Amino acid sequence: MEISSKENTQFFSNNTLLPVDRSSFKSESSASKEKQSCCGGIKIFLGALSFVYFAKALSGSYFKSTITQIERRFDIPSSLVGIIDGSFEIGNLLIIILVSYFGAKLHRPRIIGAGCLIMSAGTFLIAMPQFFMGRYQYERFPSTINSTVSISPCLQDKSQTPLSALEKSQAKINAGCEKEAGSSMWIYVLLGNLLRGIGETPIQPLGIAYIDDYAIEENAALYIGCVQTVAIIGPIFGFLLGSLCAKLYVDIGFVDLDSVTITHKDGQWVGAWWLGYLIAGVISILAGIPFWFLPKHLPKPESRKDSSTSSEQSKFITEDNKDQHKSYQQQVKITEMAKDFLPSLKNLFGNPVYILYLCASIIQFNSLIGMVTYKPKYIEQQYGQTSSKTNFVIGLINIPAVAFGIFSGGLIMKKFRINVLGGAKLSLGSSFFGYLLLLSLFAMGCENSDVAGLTVSYHGTKRMTDYEQDLFSECNSGCACSKNDWDPICGENGVTYISACLAGCQASNGSGKSTVFFNCSCVGTLESPSQSSSAVVGPCQKGKECPKMFLYFLVISVITSYTLSVGGTPGYILLLRCIKPHLKSFALGIYTLAIRVLAGIPAPVYFGVAIDTTCLKWGSKRCGGRGACRLYDSNALRYVYLGLTLVLGTVSTFFSVAVLWVLRKRSSPQDKTLSDNGERDTCGTKSRKDNFVNSDHLIQTTYWPEKETRL
């Protein structure tokens, strides 16, 4: 009390003698206003950036959910779908270096806003083929279509088919062939995805760096964590939107749905894939509007005006000349920035920690991108699930597991005060155990469905190897059938037949989805194979053990997604702590560029090519040529899909070990110096605490390019 009273007396006396000191109140007031305006501006930017992350994550995950729909709609193989998927990364490749380097010196919010407009234009372009190409035509025998003409599936004599029906059918094929020959509409999907990649480029490097530059240091972790949390919510809605659209028929609003003779459980079903892109495009436009009204710079917090490098950053960075660091607020000419480009690039590639971590990330992303791109196809083909249910499961189960894993990684680092070296260990451990869990999925697959002439003989006993010559048998030798057709039916013996004609069916009853075929000479029980029997439209269900295996797969998949995601946060801290502060945006841009070029582009292509080698039955285009795959070898698909993922993941683990070794080598001399000075106990403890405090603002989710869609 005495001290406070003396201070008050001294203050008032000084105030009486020196009234000029009242200016201190003004400075304090202005500083308070500056802090409020800073906080207000960064929070507005935070909200806008969170919405953009939601929009880009939604459109990216929705594209993944529609890959099988696009493959069937345009009748293209998986390898070509992989090229279309990789066009997004090509769009990033075109401008990411320019955006990440020059964009950091220019008006970053407006560049992000322009990117949102380009992203929405690309999303709309993807949906455009639906409005210019003809209606979707699936393979169905005329008897299953709502018609009054009764035609035998087994055309022993073509004279039994009315001439007018044959002429009309041939005329439709010729007309469709002429139209198809003049158009390759999948090119518009590729170009649209390319534009979407260009538009999304500035969001991550410029947005995250903007927050890290102008946010209070202790609040940056919360802000960036909020952005990445919203980015995880986006894929949940993206896959749920994909599940909803997959249940709607592709030509909804253009055709009478009562005339559609297939259901969403049929292998030829194509959902309203284009509808979700229109919704995603509108959301992208709305997300970009606020950035046109945000300032180029925000006032920096008082706590960050005097310090540009944390203690832990200086531990792993060797500064040759600290005067090289220039403020973003300085007006720098384009030519001067260009002169610094090559030295900055040399500085990055001369950092062994950065290079090794970059190599580990590239190989790991090859594994994750390929796995997630074809995960819907794998679930559909391996476990016999519909596209709608597959997208629903991924969106509602896998994505939340990824979000919880990312949150857990940051929480572990904060609770146990883990520094960069410990973060490298955590990242390595999560990858190791994640891929170890993935190994167990080899035992959780389903056997091939019994398909006559493909996986079993027409007697249902012998497994087939060379399928083409076995599509015909004595039971259907009298029928005029085509081996290119794919209109599967399920016999009462539990065997699937490629078509009613190849099943030797002589008659049918009903129309559309309720068609039943009778007198099928190839359908019979094992006890009396000569007995003719009936069949219904659509393939038979997978084996009885398959639903149980699918449940096991979901459990292991969720645990694996969680385990791999735990290592994301420490990996991101390592990435930012091993580079100089003024190279932060540039390093993030180079990192993202390398992931796009060396993982995002090739991984879907060679994964698709490998998956195509497991196809048992290819579809045929109307004008001839190979279309999309109709049936895969379940065992071969499992070994190829999981095998590629595990091999790449194992290689990336070795690079992660190298990163840990270099970090240990760099940190050990400093520990020895502290020990020699007799200050290891006190300074070591203080150093660990300072490292934690200074790295706390970077405890955030790792931005793996579209990582939110890849687990």
XYZ file of C-alpha atoms in Angstrom:
711
model
C 0.000 0.000 0.000
C 2.843 2.390 0.807
C 4.499 1.710 -2.483
C 1.307 2.291 -4.418
C 0.607 5.546 -2.551
C 4.115 6.787 -3.246
C 3.741 5.938 -6.910
C 0.434 7.808 -7.023
C 1.984 10.854 -5.333
C 4.914 10.769 -7.712
C 2.623 10.397 -10.679
C 0.440 13.338 -9.772
C 3.462 15.498 -8.974
C 5.009 14.647 -12.294
C 1.730 15.291 -13.962
C 1.573 18.745 -12.411
C 5.123 19.679 -13.314
C 5.205 17.979 -16.725
C 1.782 18.009 -18.357
C 3.410 16.994 -21.622
C 3.548 13.412 -20.342
C -0.168 13.084 -21.050
C 0.839 12.061 -24.511
C 1.625 8.666 -23.038
C -2.105 8.133 -22.602
C -2.599 8.865 -26.275
C 0.118 6.441 -27.254
C -1.368 3.761 -25.012
C -4.817 4.480 -26.402
C -3.581 4.330 -30.000
C -1.728 1.113 -29.248
C -4.894 -0.349 -27.786
C -6.877 0.687 -30.849
C -4.166 -0.736 -33.098
C -4.329 -4.027 -31.242
C -8.115 -4.134 -31.547
C -7.992 -3.315 -35.258
C -5.290 -5.937 -35.729
C -7.308 -8.569 -33.936
C -10.474 -7.578 -35.768
C -8.797 -7.671 -39.180
C -7.104 -11.009 -38.637
C -10.337 -12.552 -37.373
C -12.211 -11.411 -40.467
C -9.465 -12.886 -42.620
C -9.615 -16.048 -40.508
C -13.343 -16.455 -41.114
C -12.986 -15.833 -44.848
C -10.054 -18.234 -45.184
C -11.904 -20.911 -43.220
C -14.839 -20.672 -45.626
C -12.459 -20.942 -48.607
C -10.827 -24.020 -47.091
C -14.283 -25.514 -46.660
C -15.179 -24.761 -50.287
C -11.996 -26.187 -51.796
C -12.101 -29.258 -49.559
C -15.728 -29.885 -50.471
C -15.120 -29.675 -54.230
C -11.949 -31.781 -53.998
C -13.566 -34.542 -51.969
C -16.675 -34.487 -54.153
C -14.462 -35.078 -57.196
C -12.983 -38.147 -55.489
C -16.487 -39.433 -54.748
C -17.529 -39.186 -58.418
C -14.538 -40.945 -60.002
C -16.385 -44.234 -60.532
C -19.421 -42.335 -61.841
C -17.270 -40.435 -64.355
C -15.598 -43.684 -65.431
C -18.962 -45.283 -66.233
C -20.557 -42.172 -67.736
C -17.759 -41.567 -70.236
C -16.923 -45.282 -70.576
C -13.206 -44.853 -69.920
C -10.623 -47.030 -68.083
C -9.147 -46.273 -64.666
C -5.826 -45.156 -66.135
C -7.556 -42.342 -68.048
C -9.513 -41.397 -64.936
C -6.156 -41.141 -63.186
C -4.959 -38.650 -65.797
C -8.110 -36.587 -65.285
C -7.555 -36.647 -61.546
C -3.922 -35.630 -62.000
C -4.888 -32.604 -64.105
C -5.687 -30.815 -60.842
C -2.047 -31.109 -59.840
C -0.949 -29.942 -63.298
C -2.957 -26.762 -62.722
C -1.040 -26.193 -59.503
C 2.231 -26.881 -61.288
C 1.643 -24.130 -63.829
C 1.642 -21.215 -61.391
C 2.487 -22.339 -57.868
C 6.090 -21.079 -57.858
C 5.036 -17.680 -59.182
C 2.138 -17.431 -56.739
C 4.075 -18.549 -53.664
C 7.082 -16.321 -54.365
C 5.700 -13.171 -56.002
C 2.311 -13.460 -54.313
C 3.907 -12.940 -50.907
C 4.988 -9.460 -52.073
C 1.671 -8.484 -53.665
C -1.934 -8.135 -52.456
C -2.431 -11.605 -50.998
C -6.157 -11.420 -50.134
C -7.113 -10.321 -53.646
C -4.976 -13.029 -55.204
C -6.874 -15.572 -53.081
C -10.176 -14.002 -54.189
C -9.190 -14.288 -57.852
C -8.242 -17.901 -57.254
C -11.726 -18.619 -55.894
C -13.313 -17.274 -59.084
C -11.062 -19.451 -61.251
C -11.782 -22.450 -59.037
C -15.547 -21.955 -59.406
C -15.228 -21.584 -63.199
C -13.390 -24.908 -63.367
C -16.001 -26.598 -61.191
C -18.796 -25.413 -63.484
C -16.855 -26.585 -66.540
C -16.636 -30.124 -65.130
C -20.439 -30.324 -65.033
C -20.963 -28.923 -68.553
C -20.744 -32.224 -70.541
C -24.010 -33.346 -68.982
C -25.852 -30.583 -70.865
C -24.227 -31.204 -74.257
C -23.903 -34.974 -74.581
C -26.787 -37.357 -75.169
C -28.665 -39.266 -72.522
C -26.926 -42.092 -70.739
C -27.520 -45.463 -72.426
C -26.860 -48.596 -70.420
C -26.785 -52.147 -71.785
C -30.139 -53.879 -71.461
C -31.762 -56.607 -73.511
C -34.971 -55.363 -75.192
C -37.122 -57.670 -73.072
C -36.144 -55.823 -69.899
C -37.218 -52.495 -71.322
C -40.824 -51.420 -70.969
C -42.046 -52.704 -74.296
C -44.949 -54.664 -75.696
C -42.664 -56.652 -78.005
C -41.830 -60.093 -76.581
C -38.327 -61.175 -77.590
C -36.528 -64.347 -76.555
C -33.153 -63.642 -74.869
C -31.620 -66.607 -76.684
C -31.877 -65.501 -80.323
C -31.594 -68.946 -81.944
C -33.136 -67.507 -85.077
C -33.065 -63.750 -85.714
C -36.264 -64.072 -87.703
C -38.136 -64.390 -84.402
C -37.296 -60.742 -83.682
C -39.562 -58.293 -85.527
C -37.729 -56.553 -88.341
C -38.847 -53.140 -87.172
C -37.320 -53.720 -83.729
C -34.000 -54.803 -85.212
C -33.920 -51.843 -87.568
C -34.740 -49.405 -84.782
C -32.075 -50.910 -82.541
C -29.433 -50.753 -85.283
C -30.450 -47.198 -86.179
C -30.005 -46.121 -82.543
C -26.545 -47.718 -82.434
C -25.472 -46.008 -85.664
C -26.787 -42.632 -84.506
C -25.091 -42.974 -81.147
C -21.873 -43.993 -82.862
C -21.845 -40.909 -85.083
C -22.458 -38.668 -82.087
C -19.828 -40.375 -79.983
C -17.228 -40.286 -82.747
C -17.417 -36.485 -82.874
C -17.026 -35.864 -79.150
C -14.776 -36.785 -76.265
C -16.580 -34.995 -73.507
C -14.244 -36.211 -70.782
C -11.776 -33.582 -72.035
C -14.022 -30.896 -70.522
C -13.802 -32.654 -67.172
C -10.011 -32.680 -67.478
C -9.875 -28.972 -68.378
C -12.278 -28.083 -65.587
C -10.180 -29.946 -63.046
C -7.103 -28.185 -64.440
C -8.747 -24.789 -63.856
C -9.803 -25.867 -60.387
C -6.173 -26.646 -59.590
C -5.021 -23.244 -60.847
C -7.611 -21.441 -58.747
C -6.786 -23.335 -55.567
C -3.036 -22.662 -55.783
C -2.750 -19.386 -53.794
C -5.050 -20.377 -50.923
C -2.689 -22.467 -48.818
C 0.740 -20.774 -49.145
C -0.559 -17.195 -49.063
C -3.390 -17.726 -46.583
C -1.413 -19.577 -43.913
C 1.568 -17.224 -44.241
C -0.759 -14.189 -43.934
C -2.138 -15.469 -40.638
C 1.312 -16.369 -39.337
C 2.596 -12.875 -40.223
C -0.121 -10.777 -38.580
C -1.539 -12.914 -35.779
C -0.367 -12.653 -32.197
C 2.146 -15.447 -31.707
C 0.253 -17.266 -28.969
C -3.004 -17.062 -30.958
C -1.629 -18.353 -34.269
C -2.006 -21.992 -33.218
C -5.686 -21.476 -32.470
C -6.317 -19.560 -35.700
C -4.602 -22.010 -38.032
C -6.134 -24.898 -36.111
C -9.584 -23.413 -36.768
C -8.835 -23.119 -40.492
C -7.682 -26.715 -40.759
C -10.587 -27.977 -38.661
C -13.038 -26.371 -41.072
C -10.995 -27.906 -43.899
C -11.757 -31.314 -42.411
C -15.476 -30.539 -42.271
C -15.455 -29.830 -46.017
C -14.703 -33.420 -47.113
C -17.409 -34.739 -44.794
C -19.986 -32.675 -46.646
C -18.301 -33.449 -49.971
C -18.606 -37.214 -49.603
C -22.118 -36.954 -48.145
C -23.096 -34.828 -51.138
C -21.535 -37.484 -53.360
C -23.578 -40.149 -51.567
C -26.777 -38.209 -52.154
C -26.098 -37.502 -55.830
C -25.081 -41.125 -56.440
C -28.611 -42.213 -55.539
C -30.144 -39.839 -58.096
C -30.189 -41.014 -61.708
C -27.713 -39.240 -63.988
C -30.416 -37.867 -66.306
C -32.807 -36.780 -63.564
C -34.927 -33.945 -64.884
C -34.268 -34.982 -68.485
C -35.957 -38.399 -68.698
C -38.929 -40.154 -67.187
C -37.531 -41.996 -64.160
C -40.215 -44.674 -64.480
C -38.586 -45.783 -67.737
C -35.236 -46.437 -66.011
C -34.821 -50.202 -65.666
C -31.780 -50.252 -63.338
C -31.335 -49.284 -59.690
C -28.474 -47.621 -57.811
C -27.317 -51.131 -56.808
C -26.674 -52.078 -60.435
C -23.108 -52.058 -61.751
C -24.152 -49.897 -64.709
C -25.862 -47.246 -62.581
C -24.560 -43.687 -62.949
C -25.703 -41.101 -60.431
C -26.261 -37.364 -60.911
C -22.525 -36.661 -60.684
C -22.860 -33.251 -62.333
C -25.302 -31.850 -59.779
C -22.778 -31.631 -56.958
C -20.346 -29.643 -59.114
C -22.946 -26.935 -59.660
C -23.437 -26.681 -55.894
C -19.674 -26.627 -55.237
C -19.171 -23.916 -57.864
C -21.700 -21.606 -56.228
C -20.061 -22.115 -52.821
C -16.636 -21.244 -54.293
C -17.968 -17.970 -55.698
C -19.448 -16.980 -52.339
C -16.207 -17.900 -50.545
C -14.112 -15.554 -52.703
C -16.202 -12.392 -52.253
C -14.814 -11.196 -48.851
C -11.186 -11.236 -50.019
C -11.772 -8.382 -52.446
C -12.491 -6.077 -49.494
C -9.604 -7.089 -47.192
C -6.439 -4.942 -46.885
C -3.061 -5.852 -48.304
C -1.404 -5.512 -44.880
C -2.526 -5.596 -41.282
C -0.724 -3.865 -38.404
C 1.696 -6.257 -36.785
C 1.203 -7.038 -33.069
C 3.616 -5.251 -30.705
C 5.016 -8.590 -29.528
C 6.168 -9.485 -33.051
C 7.617 -6.188 -34.265
C 11.031 -6.728 -32.698
C 11.438 -10.479 -33.185
C 11.181 -12.361 -36.428
C 12.747 -15.668 -35.457
C 11.885 -17.978 -32.591
C 14.566 -19.621 -30.483
C 13.786 -23.044 -31.898
C 13.982 -21.807 -35.476
C 17.447 -20.379 -34.838
C 18.469 -23.776 -33.459
C 18.076 -25.440 -36.854
C 18.785 -22.463 -39.153
C 22.225 -21.058 -39.865
C 21.865 -17.365 -40.704
C 24.688 -16.061 -42.871
C 23.295 -12.575 -43.024
C 20.258 -11.586 -41.017
C 19.973 -8.342 -42.959
C 18.679 -10.396 -45.882
C 15.273 -10.573 -44.201
C 13.087 -7.819 -45.623
C 9.707 -6.719 -44.436
C 6.713 -7.657 -46.555
C 5.549 -4.078 -46.248
C 8.487 -2.755 -48.282
C 7.764 -1.907 -51.880
C 10.050 -4.158 -53.897
C 10.295 -4.094 -57.634
C 9.618 -7.228 -59.639
C 13.159 -7.247 -61.020
C 14.673 -7.130 -57.536
C 12.461 -9.985 -56.403
C 13.503 -12.007 -59.441
C 17.186 -11.553 -58.560
C 16.582 -13.137 -55.159
C 14.793 -16.139 -56.646
C 17.782 -18.384 -57.421
C 19.644 -17.644 -54.147
C 16.466 -18.411 -52.215
C 16.021 -21.659 -54.107
C 19.656 -22.614 -53.450
C 19.178 -21.845 -49.767
C 16.205 -24.201 -49.532
C 17.781 -27.112 -51.389
C 20.954 -26.732 -49.340
C 19.020 -27.580 -46.188
C 19.353 -31.352 -45.576
C 16.407 -31.527 -43.167
C 14.121 -29.830 -45.674
C 15.281 -32.049 -48.555
C 14.951 -35.316 -46.626
C 11.531 -34.394 -45.272
C 10.479 -33.391 -48.788
C 11.539 -36.796 -50.170
C 9.722 -38.634 -47.377
C 6.567 -36.608 -48.024
C 6.672 -37.170 -51.790
C 6.862 -40.950 -51.463
C 4.272 -41.044 -48.697
C 1.879 -38.948 -50.757
C 2.306 -41.327 -53.692
C 1.033 -43.975 -51.325
C -1.816 -41.941 -49.832
C -3.007 -40.261 -53.031
C -3.201 -43.533 -54.942
C -4.926 -45.249 -52.032
C -7.569 -42.582 -51.475
C -8.220 -41.915 -55.172
C -9.296 -45.505 -55.784
C -10.660 -46.278 -52.341
C -14.310 -45.927 -53.470
C -13.640 -48.278 -56.397
C -11.868 -50.743 -54.108
C -14.792 -50.850 -51.672
C -17.333 -51.228 -54.473
C -15.474 -54.011 -56.267
C -14.015 -55.825 -53.263
C -17.073 -55.801 -50.991
C -19.913 -55.343 -53.491
C -21.098 -52.016 -52.030
C -22.971 -49.303 -53.938
C -21.373 -45.938 -54.782
C -23.839 -44.163 -52.520
C -23.033 -46.296 -49.481
C -19.298 -46.129 -50.171
C -19.260 -42.319 -50.207
C -21.452 -42.207 -47.124
C -19.096 -44.473 -45.186
C -15.968 -42.540 -46.201
C -17.536 -39.175 -45.386
C -19.105 -40.137 -42.078
C -16.464 -42.497 -40.650
C -13.038 -42.051 -42.250
C -12.892 -38.259 -42.463
C -13.835 -37.661 -38.789
C -11.117 -40.164 -37.838
C -8.609 -38.036 -39.755
C -9.814 -34.880 -37.984
C -9.565 -36.530 -34.575
C -6.074 -37.799 -35.392
C -4.863 -34.336 -36.393
C -6.337 -32.837 -33.230
C -4.748 -35.566 -31.119
C -1.336 -34.913 -32.675
C -1.461 -31.241 -31.720
C -2.797 -32.062 -28.268
C -0.005 -34.564 -27.613
C 2.647 -32.034 -28.598
C 1.108 -29.361 -26.395
C 0.493 -31.557 -23.363
C 3.909 -33.226 -23.319
C 5.763 -30.140 -24.601
C 7.385 -31.963 -27.483
C 10.012 -30.048 -29.458
C 11.036 -30.500 -33.085
C 13.183 -33.558 -32.405
C 10.391 -35.222 -30.474
C 7.937 -34.250 -33.187
C 10.075 -36.046 -35.762
C 9.943 -39.168 -33.606
C 6.168 -38.897 -33.265
C 5.735 -38.461 -37.021
C 7.923 -41.486 -37.719
C 6.105 -43.636 -35.171
C 2.660 -42.780 -36.502
C 3.681 -43.662 -40.066
C 5.262 -46.939 -38.997
C 2.276 -48.172 -36.982
C -0.195 -46.852 -39.573
C 1.302 -48.907 -42.391
C 1.683 -51.871 -40.054
C -2.083 -51.793 -39.455
C -2.654 -51.490 -43.187
C -0.843 -54.806 -43.612
C -3.712 -56.613 -41.855
C -6.152 -55.599 -44.614
C -4.682 -58.293 -46.870
C -6.589 -60.847 -44.806
C -9.871 -58.920 -44.952
C -10.960 -59.325 -48.532
C -13.785 -61.104 -50.320
C -13.452 -63.897 -52.804
C -14.445 -63.405 -56.419
C -18.136 -63.561 -57.218
C -19.207 -66.658 -59.095
C -19.562 -65.416 -62.686
C -20.101 -68.105 -65.285
C -17.321 -68.140 -67.854
C -15.163 -65.656 -65.922
C -14.457 -66.913 -62.407
C -16.229 -70.307 -62.531
C -17.247 -72.704 -65.253
C -20.859 -73.058 -66.328
C -21.088 -76.068 -64.017
C -20.055 -73.881 -61.082
C -16.986 -75.904 -60.065
C -13.871 -75.022 -62.042
C -12.049 -71.714 -61.568
C -11.277 -70.017 -64.844
C -8.012 -68.409 -65.981
C -8.456 -67.607 -69.656
C -11.983 -66.285 -69.636
C -12.680 -65.195 -73.214
C -12.804 -68.676 -74.722
C -14.941 -69.918 -71.825
C -17.832 -67.479 -72.221
C -19.519 -69.971 -74.520
C -20.559 -73.449 -73.483
C -22.701 -76.312 -74.716
C -25.699 -74.930 -72.849
C -25.682 -71.675 -74.877
C -24.164 -72.956 -78.123
C -27.485 -72.680 -79.908
C -27.906 -68.973 -79.051
C -26.716 -66.036 -81.118
C -24.923 -64.225 -78.263
C -22.207 -61.590 -78.126
C -19.327 -61.848 -75.686
C -19.092 -58.037 -75.549
C -22.450 -57.575 -73.821
C -22.676 -56.855 -70.111
C -26.237 -57.239 -68.863
C -25.769 -59.520 -65.831
C -28.489 -61.703 -64.395
C -28.526 -63.801 -61.230
C -29.495 -67.432 -61.530
C -31.317 -69.192 -58.734
C -28.191 -71.311 -58.271
C -26.332 -68.196 -57.006
C -24.173 -67.833 -60.124
C -24.036 -64.577 -62.103
C -24.293 -64.766 -65.887
C -22.979 -62.038 -68.178
C -26.276 -61.847 -70.080
C -29.583 -63.665 -70.363
C -28.494 -64.894 -73.779
C -25.287 -66.489 -72.453
C -27.386 -68.061 -69.691
C -29.422 -69.792 -72.414
C -32.730 -68.286 -71.289
C -35.593 -69.003 -73.717
C -38.352 -66.818 -72.277
C -38.976 -63.893 -69.968
C -41.839 -62.501 -67.947
C -42.419 -58.935 -66.822
C -40.551 -55.794 -67.791
C -38.031 -53.356 -66.399
C -36.577 -54.051 -62.968
C -39.007 -56.925 -62.286
C -38.091 -59.035 -65.324
C -37.745 -62.774 -64.646
C -36.131 -65.144 -67.157
C -37.269 -68.749 -67.571
C -36.040 -71.935 -69.229
C -32.393 -70.930 -68.858
C -30.446 -73.943 -70.035
C -27.181 -72.870 -68.327
C -28.792 -72.199 -64.951
C -29.100 -75.322 -62.854
C -28.273 -76.688 -59.458
C -25.109 -78.682 -58.831
C -27.185 -81.755 -58.052
C -28.977 -81.628 -61.390
C -27.106 -79.333 -63.756
C -29.246 -80.372 -66.689
C -32.380 -78.982 -65.077
C -33.453 -75.685 -66.599
C -34.129 -72.880 -64.159
C -34.882 -69.165 -63.823
C -32.933 -65.973 -63.231
C -33.584 -62.341 -62.297
C -32.120 -59.045 -63.497
C -28.864 -57.924 -61.874
C -25.759 -59.663 -60.517
C -25.836 -61.936 -57.483
C -24.656 -60.702 -54.105
C -21.155 -61.409 -52.814
C -20.523 -64.366 -50.493
C -22.011 -64.645 -47.019
C -18.703 -63.742 -45.339
C -18.310 -60.518 -47.307
C -20.496 -58.260 -45.075
C -18.474 -59.364 -42.056
C -15.192 -58.680 -43.874
C -16.469 -55.250 -44.866
C -17.132 -54.455 -41.216
C -13.605 -55.527 -40.258
C -12.235 -53.430 -43.114
C -14.042 -50.327 -41.841
C -12.688 -50.761 -38.306
C -9.070 -51.202 -39.425
C -9.422 -48.404 -41.984
C -10.627 -45.947 -39.336
C -7.817 -46.868 -36.927
C -5.253 -46.583 -39.730
C -6.559 -43.159 -40.784
C -6.352 -41.948 -37.195
C -2.831 -43.310 -36.669
C -1.416 -41.768 -39.851
C -3.041 -38.411 -39.079
C -1.460 -38.135 -35.632
C 1.915 -37.554 -37.282
C 0.695 -34.698 -39.446
C 1.088 -31.869 -36.935
C 4.699 -32.583 -35.887
C 5.640 -32.965 -39.531
C 4.323 -29.504 -40.313
C 6.197 -27.969 -37.369
C 9.369 -29.635 -38.599
C 8.805 -28.202 -42.083
C 8.429 -24.629 -40.835
C 11.170 -24.781 -38.201
C 13.912 -25.944 -40.565
C 13.668 -22.930 -42.900
C 14.371 -19.221 -42.611
C 11.377 -16.997 -41.788
C 11.546 -14.856 -44.935
C 11.515 -18.044 -47.049
C 8.416 -19.472 -45.341
C 5.920 -18.861 -48.166
C 8.461 -19.873 -50.794
C 9.342 -23.100 -48.970
C 5.678 -24.020 -48.558
C 5.153 -23.343 -52.251
C 8.094 -25.529 -53.288
C 6.882 -28.245 -50.921
C 3.378 -28.155 -52.382
C 4.792 -28.019 -55.922
C 6.891 -31.138 -55.347
C 3.915 -33.004 -53.917
C 1.751 -32.029 -56.886
C 4.307 -32.889 -59.567
C 5.940 -36.016 -58.158
C 2.953 -37.490 -56.307
C -0.342 -35.874 -57.250
C 0.115 -36.266 -61.006
C 1.732 -39.717 -61.423
C 0.171 -41.617 -58.493
C -3.433 -41.788 -59.817
C -2.124 -42.733 -63.267
C 0.100 -45.674 -62.343
C -2.315 -46.835 -59.666
C -5.026 -46.795 -62.354
C -2.845 -48.695 -64.825
C -2.076 -51.319 -62.174
C -5.753 -51.661 -61.274
C -6.678 -52.069 -64.961
C -4.460 -55.168 -65.113
C -6.850 -56.901 -62.685
C -9.900 -56.470 -64.936
C -11.715 -59.658 -65.966
C -14.410 -58.194 -68.225
C -14.127 -54.999 -70.238
C -17.099 -53.135 -71.598
C -17.383 -52.240 -75.276
C -18.095 -48.813 -76.712
C -20.916 -48.324 -79.171
C -18.471 -47.669 -81.995
C -16.115 -50.439 -80.964
C -13.089 -50.309 -78.735
C -12.590 -50.963 -75.058
C -14.709 -49.088 -72.547
C -14.811 -49.164 -68.761
C -14.100 -52.321 -66.777
C -17.229 -54.228 -65.709
C -15.707 -56.823 -63.381
C -12.395 -57.063 -61.481
C -10.511 -60.011 -60.036
C -11.049 -59.381 -56.313
C -7.899 -61.167 -55.157
C -5.606 -59.518 -57.709
C -7.180 -56.115 -57.021
C -6.532 -56.474 -53.293
C -2.868 -57.418 -53.768
C -2.201 -54.650 -56.295
C -4.065 -51.890 -54.440
C -2.764 -52.638 -50.936
C 0.646 -53.832 -52.132
C 1.501 -50.569 -53.908
C 0.344 -48.578 -50.902
C 2.495 -50.547 -48.456
C 5.644 -50.608 -50.586
C 5.601 -46.831 -51.037
C 4.815 -46.280 -47.367
C 7.768 -48.440 -46.329
C 10.182 -46.467 -48.509
C 8.940 -43.165 -47.061
C 9.582 -44.506 -43.561
C 13.290 -44.919 -44.354
C 13.519 -41.248 -45.364
C 11.782 -40.277 -42.121
C 14.472 -42.197 -40.224
C 17.105 -40.159 -42.098
C 15.375 -36.916 -41.073
C 15.462 -37.989 -37.451
C 19.150 -38.895 -37.722
C 20.079 -35.453 -39.130
C 18.104 -33.669 -36.417
C 19.848 -35.704 -33.714
C 23.210 -34.871 -35.254
C 22.425 -31.154 -35.287
C 21.050 -30.947 -31.776
C 23.704 -33.042 -29.982
C 26.586 -30.501 -30.258
C 24.450 -27.831 -28.581
C 23.572 -30.188 -25.737
C 27.288 -30.897 -25.275
C 28.079 -27.191 -25.116
C 25.473 -26.659 -22.422
C 26.909 -29.565 -20.447
C 30.449 -28.156 -20.664
C 29.283 -24.828 -19.275
C 27.608 -26.556 -16.375
C 24.266 -25.124 -17.357
C 22.624 -28.140 -18.910
C 20.166 -28.727 -16.090
C 18.922 -25.164 -15.880
C 19.288 -23.959 -19.462
C 18.255 -27.291 -20.885
C 14.984 -27.124 -19.028
C 14.487 -23.520 -19.965
C 15.367 -24.248 -23.588
C 12.817 -27.021 -23.776
C 10.147 -24.739 -22.343
C 11.075 -21.900 -24.677
C 11.076 -24.276 -27.607
C 7.628 -25.409 -26.697
C 6.277 -21.903 -26.203
C 7.763 -20.656 -29.433
C 6.558 -23.674 -31.380
C 3.135 -23.620 -29.793
C 1.736 -21.256 -32.367
C 2.596 -23.799 -35.026
C 0.803 -26.711 -33.370
C -1.625 -27.011 -36.191
C -2.817 -29.480 -38.710
C -0.505 -30.362 -41.529
C -1.576 -29.106 -44.905
C -1.033 -32.109 -47.036
C -2.405 -31.074 -50.439
C -5.998 -32.299 -50.234
C -4.998 -34.445 -47.322
C -8.528 -34.149 -45.999
C -9.662 -36.350 -48.935
C -6.871 -38.812 -48.894
C -7.557 -40.998 -45.899
